[in-house]
Each structure stands twice: as structure tokens, then as C-alpha cells.
Coordinates of C-alpha atoms (C1' of nucleotides) in Angstrom, one line a residue:
Chain A
M1 CA 27.9 -43.2 -77.8
T2 CA 28.1 -40.9 -81.0
H3 CA 29.3 -38.3 -79.4
P4 CA 31.3 -37.5 -76.8
L5 CA 28.4 -35.0 -74.8
G6 CA 25.1 -35.9 -74.8
L7 CA 22.0 -33.9 -77.0
R8 CA 21.3 -32.4 -73.8
E9 CA 24.8 -30.6 -73.3
R10 CA 25.1 -30.0 -77.0
K11 CA 22.1 -28.1 -77.3
K12 CA 22.8 -26.0 -74.4
Q13 CA 26.2 -25.5 -75.4
Q14 CA 24.9 -24.0 -78.8
T15 CA 22.1 -22.1 -77.0
R16 CA 24.4 -20.3 -74.9
E17 CA 26.7 -19.9 -78.0
T18 CA 23.2 -18.2 -79.5
I19 CA 22.5 -15.8 -76.9
V20 CA 26.3 -14.5 -76.7
R21 CA 26.0 -13.7 -80.5
C22 CA 22.5 -12.4 -80.5
A23 CA 23.0 -10.6 -77.4
M24 CA 26.8 -9.1 -78.3
E25 CA 25.2 -7.9 -81.6
L26 CA 22.3 -6.4 -80.2
F27 CA 24.8 -4.8 -77.5
A28 CA 26.6 -3.1 -80.9
E29 CA 23.4 -1.8 -82.3
R30 CA 21.5 -0.7 -79.4
G31 CA 24.1 -0.2 -76.7
F32 CA 24.3 -2.3 -73.7
D33 CA 21.9 -0.5 -71.3
A34 CA 19.3 0.1 -73.8
T35 CA 18.8 -3.5 -74.6
T36 CA 16.5 -5.6 -72.5
I37 CA 16.8 -9.2 -71.5
A38 CA 13.7 -9.7 -73.0
D39 CA 14.9 -8.3 -76.7
I40 CA 17.9 -11.0 -76.2
A41 CA 15.6 -13.8 -75.3
E42 CA 13.5 -12.8 -78.0
A43 CA 16.6 -12.8 -80.9
A44 CA 17.9 -16.0 -79.3
D45 CA 14.3 -17.7 -79.3
I46 CA 14.1 -18.5 -75.9
A47 CA 11.9 -17.2 -72.7
P48 CA 13.5 -14.2 -70.7
R49 CA 13.4 -16.5 -67.8
T50 CA 15.6 -19.0 -69.5
F51 CA 18.5 -16.5 -70.0
F52 CA 19.1 -17.0 -66.3
A53 CA 19.8 -20.6 -66.5
Y54 CA 22.6 -19.2 -68.8
F55 CA 23.9 -16.1 -67.4
P56 CA 23.7 -14.6 -63.7
S57 CA 23.1 -11.4 -64.8
K58 CA 23.2 -9.3 -68.6
E59 CA 26.7 -7.8 -67.4
D60 CA 27.6 -11.7 -67.6
V61 CA 27.2 -12.7 -71.2
V62 CA 29.9 -9.8 -72.2
F63 CA 32.2 -11.3 -70.0
H64 CA 31.5 -15.1 -70.7
D65 CA 34.6 -16.0 -71.0
F66 CA 36.3 -14.5 -68.5
D67 CA 36.0 -17.5 -66.0
A68 CA 38.1 -19.6 -68.5
I69 CA 40.9 -17.3 -69.1
F70 CA 41.5 -16.3 -65.4
A71 CA 41.0 -20.0 -64.4
D72 CA 43.8 -20.8 -67.3
F73 CA 46.2 -18.1 -66.0
D74 CA 45.4 -19.2 -62.1
T75 CA 46.3 -22.9 -62.5
R76 CA 49.6 -21.5 -64.8
L77 CA 50.6 -19.6 -62.1
R78 CA 50.2 -22.3 -59.3
E79 CA 51.7 -24.8 -61.4
R80 CA 54.9 -23.4 -62.5
A81 CA 58.1 -24.7 -62.1
H82 CA 60.7 -23.7 -59.0
G83 CA 62.7 -21.2 -60.1
V84 CA 60.3 -19.8 -62.7
T85 CA 59.0 -16.2 -62.3
A86 CA 55.4 -15.3 -61.4
F87 CA 56.3 -12.8 -63.9
E88 CA 57.7 -15.2 -66.5
T89 CA 55.2 -17.1 -66.6
M90 CA 52.7 -13.9 -67.5
R91 CA 54.5 -13.2 -70.0
E92 CA 54.4 -16.3 -71.6
W93 CA 51.0 -16.6 -71.0
I94 CA 49.9 -13.4 -72.7
V95 CA 52.2 -14.3 -75.8
E96 CA 50.0 -17.3 -76.3
R97 CA 47.0 -15.5 -75.7
I98 CA 48.1 -13.1 -78.4
T99 CA 49.0 -15.3 -81.1
D100 CA 46.5 -18.2 -80.1
H101 CA 43.2 -16.5 -79.6
A102 CA 43.2 -13.0 -81.9
D103 CA 39.4 -12.7 -81.3
P104 CA 38.3 -9.9 -83.5
L105 CA 35.4 -9.3 -81.2
N106 CA 37.3 -8.2 -78.8
E107 CA 37.6 -4.9 -80.3
Q108 CA 34.4 -4.3 -80.3
R109 CA 33.5 -6.2 -76.8
H110 CA 36.3 -3.4 -75.6
A111 CA 34.7 -0.2 -77.1
L112 CA 31.2 -1.5 -75.4
I113 CA 32.9 -1.6 -72.0
A114 CA 34.4 1.5 -72.5
A115 CA 31.2 3.1 -73.6
T116 CA 29.4 1.3 -70.2
P117 CA 30.1 2.4 -66.7
S118 CA 28.9 -0.7 -65.5
L119 CA 30.6 -3.0 -67.6
D120 CA 33.7 -0.9 -67.4
A121 CA 33.3 -1.7 -63.7
H122 CA 33.1 -5.1 -63.7
E123 CA 36.0 -5.0 -65.9
R124 CA 38.0 -3.4 -63.1
A125 CA 37.0 -6.2 -61.0
N126 CA 38.2 -8.4 -63.2
M127 CA 41.5 -7.0 -63.9
G128 CA 41.4 -7.0 -59.7
R129 CA 41.1 -10.6 -59.7
F130 CA 44.3 -10.7 -62.0
N131 CA 46.1 -8.6 -59.9
E132 CA 45.6 -10.5 -56.8
V133 CA 46.5 -13.8 -57.7
L134 CA 49.4 -12.2 -59.1
T135 CA 50.4 -10.4 -56.2
S136 CA 50.4 -13.5 -54.3
A137 CA 52.9 -15.3 -56.5
V138 CA 55.0 -11.9 -57.0
A139 CA 55.1 -12.3 -52.8
V140 CA 56.2 -15.9 -53.1
D141 CA 58.9 -15.1 -55.5
L142 CA 60.2 -12.1 -53.6
D143 CA 59.8 -14.2 -49.7
V144 CA 57.8 -11.5 -48.2
A145 CA 54.4 -11.2 -46.7
P146 CA 51.4 -11.9 -49.1
D147 CA 50.3 -8.3 -48.8
A148 CA 53.9 -6.9 -48.6
L149 CA 54.0 -3.6 -50.7
R150 CA 56.6 -4.3 -52.9
A151 CA 54.5 -7.6 -54.4
R152 CA 51.8 -5.3 -54.8
M153 CA 53.1 -2.5 -56.6
V154 CA 55.4 -5.4 -58.8
S155 CA 52.0 -6.7 -59.5
A156 CA 50.1 -3.6 -59.8
A157 CA 52.2 -2.2 -62.7
A158 CA 52.2 -5.4 -64.6
V159 CA 48.3 -5.5 -64.5
A160 CA 48.8 -2.1 -66.1
A161 CA 50.8 -3.3 -68.8
L162 CA 48.4 -5.9 -69.3
E163 CA 45.7 -3.2 -69.7
S164 CA 47.4 -1.0 -71.8
L165 CA 48.1 -4.4 -74.3
R166 CA 44.3 -4.8 -74.4
E167 CA 44.0 -1.5 -75.9
I168 CA 46.2 -2.3 -78.8
K169 CA 46.1 -5.5 -79.5
D170 CA 45.0 -6.8 -83.0
D171 CA 45.8 -3.9 -85.0
E172 CA 49.2 -3.1 -84.1
A173 CA 51.9 -5.7 -84.7
G174 CA 51.1 -8.8 -82.9
P175 CA 53.6 -11.0 -80.9
D176 CA 56.8 -8.6 -81.3
H177 CA 54.8 -5.5 -79.3
V178 CA 53.7 -7.8 -76.9
I179 CA 57.4 -9.1 -76.0
A180 CA 58.8 -5.4 -76.6
V181 CA 55.8 -4.3 -73.9
M182 CA 57.0 -7.0 -71.5
D183 CA 60.6 -6.4 -71.4
E184 CA 59.9 -3.0 -70.5
V185 CA 58.0 -3.7 -67.7
L186 CA 60.7 -6.4 -66.8
V187 CA 63.1 -3.5 -66.8
F188 CA 61.0 -1.8 -64.5
L189 CA 60.3 -4.0 -61.9
Q190 CA 63.7 -5.3 -61.9
G191 CA 65.3 -2.3 -61.1
G192 CA 62.5 -0.7 -58.4
L193 CA 63.2 -4.2 -57.1
D194 CA 67.4 -3.5 -56.8
A195 CA 66.9 -0.3 -55.6
L196 CA 64.9 -1.8 -52.9
R197 CA 67.6 -4.2 -52.3
T198 CA 70.0 -1.8 -51.9
P199 CA 69.3 0.8 -49.5
S200 CA 71.8 3.1 -50.5
E201 CA 71.2 6.2 -52.3
A202 CA 67.5 6.4 -52.4
G203 CA 65.8 10.0 -53.5
A204 CA 67.8 12.4 -55.6
A205 CA 66.9 12.8 -58.9
S206 CA 63.1 13.7 -60.1
D207 CA 60.9 11.2 -61.3
Chain B
M1 CA 21.3 38.0 -44.2
T2 CA 21.4 35.9 -40.6
H3 CA 23.5 33.0 -42.4
P4 CA 25.9 32.5 -44.9
L5 CA 23.4 30.3 -46.7
G6 CA 20.2 30.8 -47.2
L7 CA 17.2 28.5 -45.3
R8 CA 17.1 26.5 -48.4
E9 CA 20.8 25.3 -48.4
R10 CA 21.1 25.0 -44.9
K11 CA 18.3 22.2 -45.0
K12 CA 19.3 20.4 -48.2
Q13 CA 22.7 20.0 -46.5
Q14 CA 21.0 18.9 -43.2
T15 CA 19.0 16.6 -45.1
R16 CA 21.6 15.0 -47.0
E17 CA 23.9 14.6 -43.8
T18 CA 20.5 12.7 -42.4
I19 CA 20.4 10.6 -45.1
V20 CA 24.1 9.3 -45.3
R21 CA 23.8 9.1 -41.4
C22 CA 21.0 6.9 -41.4
A23 CA 21.9 4.9 -44.4
M24 CA 25.3 4.1 -43.3
E25 CA 23.8 3.0 -40.0
L26 CA 21.2 0.9 -41.7
F27 CA 24.0 -0.9 -43.9
A28 CA 26.1 -1.4 -41.0
E29 CA 23.5 -3.5 -39.3
R30 CA 22.0 -5.2 -42.2
G31 CA 24.1 -5.1 -45.0
F32 CA 24.0 -2.9 -48.0
D33 CA 22.0 -4.8 -50.3
A34 CA 19.3 -5.8 -47.5
T35 CA 18.8 -2.1 -47.0
T36 CA 15.9 -1.0 -49.2
I37 CA 15.8 2.7 -50.2
A38 CA 12.3 2.6 -48.4
D39 CA 14.2 1.5 -45.2
I40 CA 16.7 4.3 -45.7
A41 CA 13.7 7.0 -46.4
E42 CA 11.7 5.9 -43.6
A43 CA 14.9 6.5 -41.2
A44 CA 16.0 9.5 -42.2
D45 CA 11.7 10.4 -42.8
I46 CA 11.6 11.5 -46.2
A47 CA 9.4 10.1 -49.3
P48 CA 11.4 7.5 -51.1
R49 CA 11.3 9.5 -54.1
T50 CA 13.0 12.4 -52.0
F51 CA 15.7 10.1 -52.1
F52 CA 16.8 10.2 -55.1
A53 CA 17.1 14.0 -55.1
Y54 CA 20.0 13.5 -53.1
F55 CA 21.7 10.6 -54.6
P56 CA 21.5 9.0 -58.1
S57 CA 21.9 5.7 -56.6
K58 CA 22.3 3.8 -53.3
E59 CA 25.5 3.5 -54.0
D60 CA 26.2 6.9 -54.1
V61 CA 25.3 7.1 -50.1
V62 CA 28.4 4.9 -49.4
F63 CA 30.5 7.2 -51.5
H64 CA 29.2 10.4 -50.8
D65 CA 32.5 12.2 -50.3
F66 CA 34.3 10.8 -52.9
D67 CA 33.8 13.8 -55.5
A68 CA 35.1 15.6 -53.1
I69 CA 38.2 14.1 -52.1
F70 CA 38.5 13.8 -56.0
A71 CA 38.5 17.3 -57.1
D72 CA 40.6 18.3 -54.4
F73 CA 43.7 15.8 -55.4
D74 CA 43.1 16.3 -59.0
T75 CA 43.4 20.3 -58.7
R76 CA 46.2 19.6 -56.1
L77 CA 47.8 18.0 -58.9
R78 CA 46.9 20.2 -62.2
E79 CA 48.2 23.4 -59.7
R80 CA 51.6 22.0 -58.5
A81 CA 54.5 24.5 -59.0
H82 CA 56.7 23.5 -62.1
G83 CA 59.5 21.1 -61.1
V84 CA 57.3 19.7 -58.6
T85 CA 57.0 16.1 -58.7
A86 CA 53.3 14.6 -59.6
F87 CA 54.6 11.5 -56.8
E88 CA 55.5 14.4 -54.4
T89 CA 52.1 16.1 -54.5
M90 CA 50.6 13.0 -54.1
R91 CA 52.9 12.2 -51.1
E92 CA 51.9 15.4 -49.6
W93 CA 48.2 15.4 -50.1
I94 CA 48.0 11.7 -48.7
V95 CA 50.0 13.0 -45.5
E96 CA 47.5 15.7 -45.0
R97 CA 44.6 13.4 -45.3
I98 CA 45.8 11.2 -43.3
T99 CA 46.4 13.7 -40.6
D100 CA 43.3 16.1 -41.0
H101 CA 40.4 13.7 -41.8
A102 CA 41.1 10.7 -39.7
D103 CA 37.4 9.2 -39.7
P104 CA 36.8 6.8 -37.4
L105 CA 33.9 5.8 -39.9
N106 CA 36.2 4.4 -42.3
E107 CA 36.9 1.2 -41.1
Q108 CA 33.3 0.6 -41.1
R109 CA 32.7 1.9 -44.5
H110 CA 35.9 -0.4 -45.8
A111 CA 34.7 -3.5 -44.1
L112 CA 31.0 -2.8 -45.8
I113 CA 32.4 -2.3 -49.1
A114 CA 34.9 -5.2 -48.8
A115 CA 31.6 -7.3 -48.2
T116 CA 29.6 -6.1 -51.0
P117 CA 30.7 -7.1 -54.4
S118 CA 28.7 -3.9 -56.3
L119 CA 30.5 -1.4 -53.7
D120 CA 33.7 -3.1 -54.6
A121 CA 33.2 -2.8 -57.9
H122 CA 32.5 1.0 -57.4
E123 CA 35.3 1.8 -55.5
R124 CA 37.7 0.5 -58.0
A125 CA 36.1 2.6 -60.6
N126 CA 37.1 5.3 -57.9
M127 CA 40.8 4.3 -57.7
G128 CA 40.8 3.8 -61.1
R129 CA 39.9 7.5 -61.8
F130 CA 42.7 8.3 -59.2
N131 CA 44.7 6.5 -61.3
E132 CA 43.8 8.3 -64.8
V133 CA 44.9 11.5 -63.4
L134 CA 48.2 10.5 -61.6
T135 CA 48.9 8.9 -64.8
S136 CA 49.0 12.1 -67.0
A137 CA 50.5 14.1 -64.6
V138 CA 53.2 11.4 -64.4
A139 CA 53.7 11.8 -68.2
V140 CA 53.9 15.1 -68.0
D141 CA 56.7 14.8 -65.3
L142 CA 58.6 11.9 -67.5
D143 CA 58.2 13.9 -70.6
V144 CA 56.2 10.9 -72.6
A145 CA 52.9 10.5 -74.1
P146 CA 50.0 10.5 -71.6
D147 CA 49.7 7.0 -72.1
A148 CA 53.0 5.4 -72.0
L149 CA 53.3 2.6 -70.7
R150 CA 56.2 3.8 -67.9
A151 CA 53.5 6.4 -66.9
R152 CA 51.1 3.6 -66.3
M153 CA 53.7 1.6 -64.5
V154 CA 54.7 4.4 -62.3
S155 CA 50.9 6.0 -61.6
A156 CA 49.7 2.2 -60.7
A157 CA 52.3 1.3 -58.2
A158 CA 51.5 4.6 -56.7
V159 CA 48.0 3.8 -56.8
A160 CA 48.5 0.3 -54.9
A161 CA 50.3 2.0 -52.7
L162 CA 47.4 3.9 -51.6
E163 CA 44.9 1.6 -51.3
S164 CA 47.5 -0.6 -49.4
L165 CA 47.5 2.2 -47.0
R166 CA 43.4 2.6 -46.4
E167 CA 43.4 -1.0 -45.0
I168 CA 45.5 -0.1 -42.1
K169 CA 44.5 3.8 -41.9
D170 CA 43.6 4.4 -37.8
D171 CA 44.8 1.4 -36.0
E172 CA 48.5 1.7 -36.8
A173 CA 50.6 4.7 -36.8
G174 CA 49.3 7.4 -38.7
P175 CA 51.6 9.8 -40.3
D176 CA 54.9 7.9 -39.7
H177 CA 53.8 4.7 -41.0
V178 CA 52.6 6.4 -44.5
I179 CA 55.5 8.4 -44.7
A180 CA 57.6 5.0 -44.6
V181 CA 55.2 3.3 -47.2
M182 CA 55.4 6.4 -49.7
D183 CA 59.7 6.5 -49.1
E184 CA 59.5 2.5 -50.4
V185 CA 57.1 3.5 -53.0
L186 CA 59.7 6.5 -54.3
V187 CA 63.0 4.2 -53.7
F188 CA 61.3 1.8 -56.2
L189 CA 59.8 3.9 -58.8
Q190 CA 63.4 6.1 -59.1
G191 CA 64.8 2.8 -59.3
G192 CA 62.7 0.9 -62.1
L193 CA 62.5 4.6 -64.0
D194 CA 66.3 4.6 -63.6
A195 CA 66.6 1.3 -64.8
L196 CA 64.5 2.0 -68.1
R197 CA 66.6 5.2 -68.6
T198 CA 69.8 3.2 -68.2
P199 CA 69.6 0.8 -71.7
S200 CA 72.6 -0.9 -70.3
E201 CA 71.9 -4.7 -68.4
A202 CA 68.5 -5.9 -68.6
G203 CA 67.6 -8.9 -67.3
A204 CA 69.9 -10.7 -64.9
A205 CA 68.5 -11.7 -61.5
S206 CA 65.0 -13.1 -60.8
D207 CA 62.5 -10.6 -60.0
Chain C
dC1 C1' 8.2 -47.4 -73.5
dA2 C1' 8.3 -46.1 -68.5
dG3 C1' 10.3 -43.1 -64.9
dA4 C1' 14.2 -40.2 -63.6
dA5 C1' 16.6 -36.2 -64.4
dT6 C1' 16.6 -32.0 -66.2
dA7 C1' 15.5 -27.9 -69.4
dT8 C1' 12.3 -24.6 -70.4
dC9 C1' 8.5 -21.7 -69.3
dA10 C1' 4.6 -19.0 -67.2
dC11 C1' 3.6 -16.3 -63.2
dA12 C1' 4.1 -13.8 -59.5
dC13 C1' 6.7 -10.8 -56.7
dT14 C1' 10.7 -7.7 -54.8
dG15 C1' 13.5 -3.7 -55.4
dA16 C1' 15.8 0.1 -58.0
dC17 C1' 15.1 4.0 -60.5
dT18 C1' 12.9 7.2 -64.0
dG19 C1' 9.0 10.7 -65.3
dC20 C1' 5.6 13.4 -64.6
dA21 C1' 2.7 16.5 -62.3
dA22 C1' 0.4 18.3 -58.1
dA23 C1' 1.2 20.1 -53.5
dA24 C1' 4.2 21.7 -49.9
dT25 C1' 7.8 25.1 -48.9
dT26 C1' 11.0 28.8 -49.2
dA27 C1' 12.1 33.2 -52.1
dC28 C1' 11.7 37.4 -53.7
dC29 C1' 9.9 42.2 -54.5
dG30 C1' 6.5 45.6 -54.4
Chain D
dC1 C1' 3.0 42.1 -45.4
dG2 C1' 0.9 40.2 -49.4
dG3 C1' 1.4 37.4 -53.4
dT4 C1' 3.8 35.3 -56.9
dA5 C1' 7.8 32.9 -59.0
dA6 C1' 11.3 29.7 -57.8
dT7 C1' 12.3 25.4 -55.6
dT8 C1' 11.9 21.3 -52.8
dT9 C1' 9.0 17.2 -51.9
dT10 C1' 5.8 13.9 -52.9
dG11 C1' 2.7 10.4 -54.7
dC12 C1' 1.8 7.8 -59.1
dA13 C1' 2.8 5.0 -62.4
dG14 C1' 5.8 2.4 -65.0
dT15 C1' 9.8 0.1 -67.2
dC16 C1' 13.5 -3.2 -66.0
dA17 C1' 16.8 -6.4 -63.7
dG18 C1' 16.6 -10.3 -61.1
dT19 C1' 14.0 -14.2 -57.7
dG20 C1' 11.3 -18.2 -56.3
dT21 C1' 8.1 -21.8 -57.4
dG22 C1' 6.0 -25.3 -59.3
dA23 C1' 4.0 -26.4 -64.3
dT24 C1' 5.4 -28.5 -68.5
dA25 C1' 8.2 -30.4 -71.9
dT26 C1' 12.3 -32.6 -73.3
dT27 C1' 16.3 -35.9 -73.3
dC28 C1' 18.4 -39.7 -70.9
dT29 C1' 18.7 -44.4 -68.8
dG30 C1' 17.4 -49.0 -68.2

DNA sequence: CAGAATATCACACTGACTGCAAAATTACCG
DNA sequence: CGGTAATTTTGCAGTCAGTGTGATATTCTG
């Protein structure tokens, strides 16, 4: 009655955050592989076994917010209005995320991921999930099969742009740079699709 | 003197092949995760500890030929003649591989990968390496920075095509289908790059 | 406050992977 | 051929991630 969430839920949330904070700190200090579950548990003042009540694996701590982000993107794609392109939806979503959720810890996180092969693989798998949902949405836009080559190419190029964005993120100019990048992507994709639409001149110049 | 390779080398090669064969058999039967190193060692008639003298991890058995394939692609890209596009090089390379190395076990392998998350992540990492070298080669072609967005997009789209090819592979028509796919990719990339080159009309139609 | 629900935890276990040093095998050279 | 050096195989002990189970503690509900 005093709180929107019961004591239990609040404590759980708090413990979860403590685990994430302590773990990321240790990862930054010693590296991911050199940090054990026991280390994290001690720092967060929980039993080692309890860690696994919060995260299925050590890696999942690093990507603790991915599920929420992905779900957000997915529903956004699914619930877009008729006539609104998947790419436009993605562009909007990215600009929002950049402006709203400017997380200064992201830079540190990505340094960690880049330095840890297993995390890098995990990150790629995450991007793969973005790619999947984007591909099927693009396929709907283009009115082709869900696994059509052109849908894959469009989605892959868009996700490549997404990846390039996360490398700059905070230090470079925020929304302006993002918009510039997305514009370049749009021109590229549009040009590519137009070329596929007109079966005229195929390949003449060098790429 | 009787052999190009000494007894030692020959036995090593043989043992390596035995491990791969036995392991893949077991993986196909029971699944990757349900197969232990001890199982593989017993089947290949070696000590469990010896397994790690041949492969750094269980996963690497599945991708035992990746290093060679990747090195082939990489040198091919590096040593291409002046004026020959990275994309053209890739196209040639793929057609050769499809025709020469038609491995009937590949289908089985990819089923295994698709069914095993950790292998899927590993496979993505492998594709990521293709993407990296292709990106820098494309950047040279386009005369832009190695991490330029357009180089990334081109490479990402090409790798997406590569991934789509590996899904069909044996059952569908071989070289013909491959060439058709690569042609479509070329038109798409060419169109996209042309659009970026002419700063005229940007976005009008829907993608 | 009692009892149901749930969270924390200790314990024991599997399985991947590593370091180390002994034992077996192969190569080399006089 | 014999013996020694180089290399490979192996056993053993150990670390660490992750899981199942059941006991204990905490919170919730009436």
C-alpha cells in the first residue's frame, strides 16, 4: 500500500542493480575472464549461488539491458503505422535512444566487449537478433519473401550502420551525426533497391 | 625419405581427422552439448587430455576448416590484381568454392550450428572476420577510410548474401544459383554507391 | 500471528579447460 | 644399430562456470 512494488520486488531490483554495478566495476578493473562469480558475489554481498537467481550466466550481466532494448525495438517495428517504412521506424528509434538514453558507461562497456572474445560473440548474436526482426519487417515493406536476398541486404547494411554508430556515440556530436549517418544509409539503400527495380544497365563501372 | 612428411606428421594428421570424424558423428547423434570431451576421446581412442593438443575447445572441432578457408579468402583479397574489385574477387572465390569443395557434410554441420546457440555465436564471429577483411578491401576500392560507412554497408550486404548462399548450397542448383545471387548483389551495391555519388535526389519513394 | 509463497543459500556434482611432470614414441646422429 | 634429444601422449590435480536439490530465512497474505 505504501509502495507501487512490494518490499520483495524492491529488494530484488536493488540486488540486481548492485550485482550489475559491482560486476562491471570488477570487469573494468581486472577484465571479464579474470573475474569469477565468487568475486562478484563477495563484492555484491550475496552467496555465489544467488548470482544465478538473477542472471543465467556471467555474460548476461554485461548485456543486462539488452532484452528490454530489443523488445522495445521489436514492438516498435511491429506496431508501426501502415505506410511507415521499417527503416524510418528504425531511424526514429535510434535518434530517440541516442538523445534519451545517453549512458556514459556504454563506452566502458564496449571497450570490455571488444577486449573479450566471448562477449564479442555474444554481442554479435544480439546484433543478429536485430537483423532478424529488421529483415522480416523490410521484407514486408518490399513485398517479398521473408528470406529474400534484397531484404537481407537492406537489413544487413542498416545493422552495419547501427554498429558503426555505437562506436562513436558519446564523444562525437549526438543527434546530428546520427541523422547524417542514417541519411547516408537511406540514400544507399534507396539507390540499391531502385537499381534492382529497373532491369536496365547492370554492371559497368567499378564498385 | 619414403614420405613427404615424417611419420610423426602423418600420424598427427590422421589423429586429427579421426577426432573430427568421431566428434561430428557423436554431435549428429546426441547433439553438441550432450557430447562430452570424454565421449569424443573414447570414440577416437585417445586420452581426454590429448584432445586439447589438437583443438583448443570442443567448438573448434566443428569449425576445424575455418582457418584455412579464411586464410584463402584473405590472401586472395590481398593479392588481387590492381583494378580488380574486392567484390569481383569474392564472387570468383565463392563460385570456385561451391564447385570444388561441395562437401555433403556441410548441410549436417549447419543444422548442428543452427541448433546450438554457442556454435551459432561462433559462426557469427567467423562471418564477422570475413566482414572485417572485406570491409577494408572495399574501402580501398572506394578510396575511403577503412571504417567508412559505405564500405561497411557494401561489405555487410555482401556477407549477408554469403550467408544466404550457405543455406541453400547443395540441394539447389549449384553455380548457376550462386552467380544469379552475386549478380543481384552487384546490381544492388552498384545502385547504392551510384546514388551516394550523385548528391541529387535523395529520398522520394518508399524503400 | 500463522501459514503460504518465495528468496537465499550450502552442498554436492558435472563438464570444460589448464599446468605440470612422467611415460611413451619418434627423430636424428654418430 | 644404439643412444640421446625432441616431441607427443597421458595421468593427475586443480580452477571455474553452471545446475539440481533441499534446507533455511524472509516476505506476504489473511
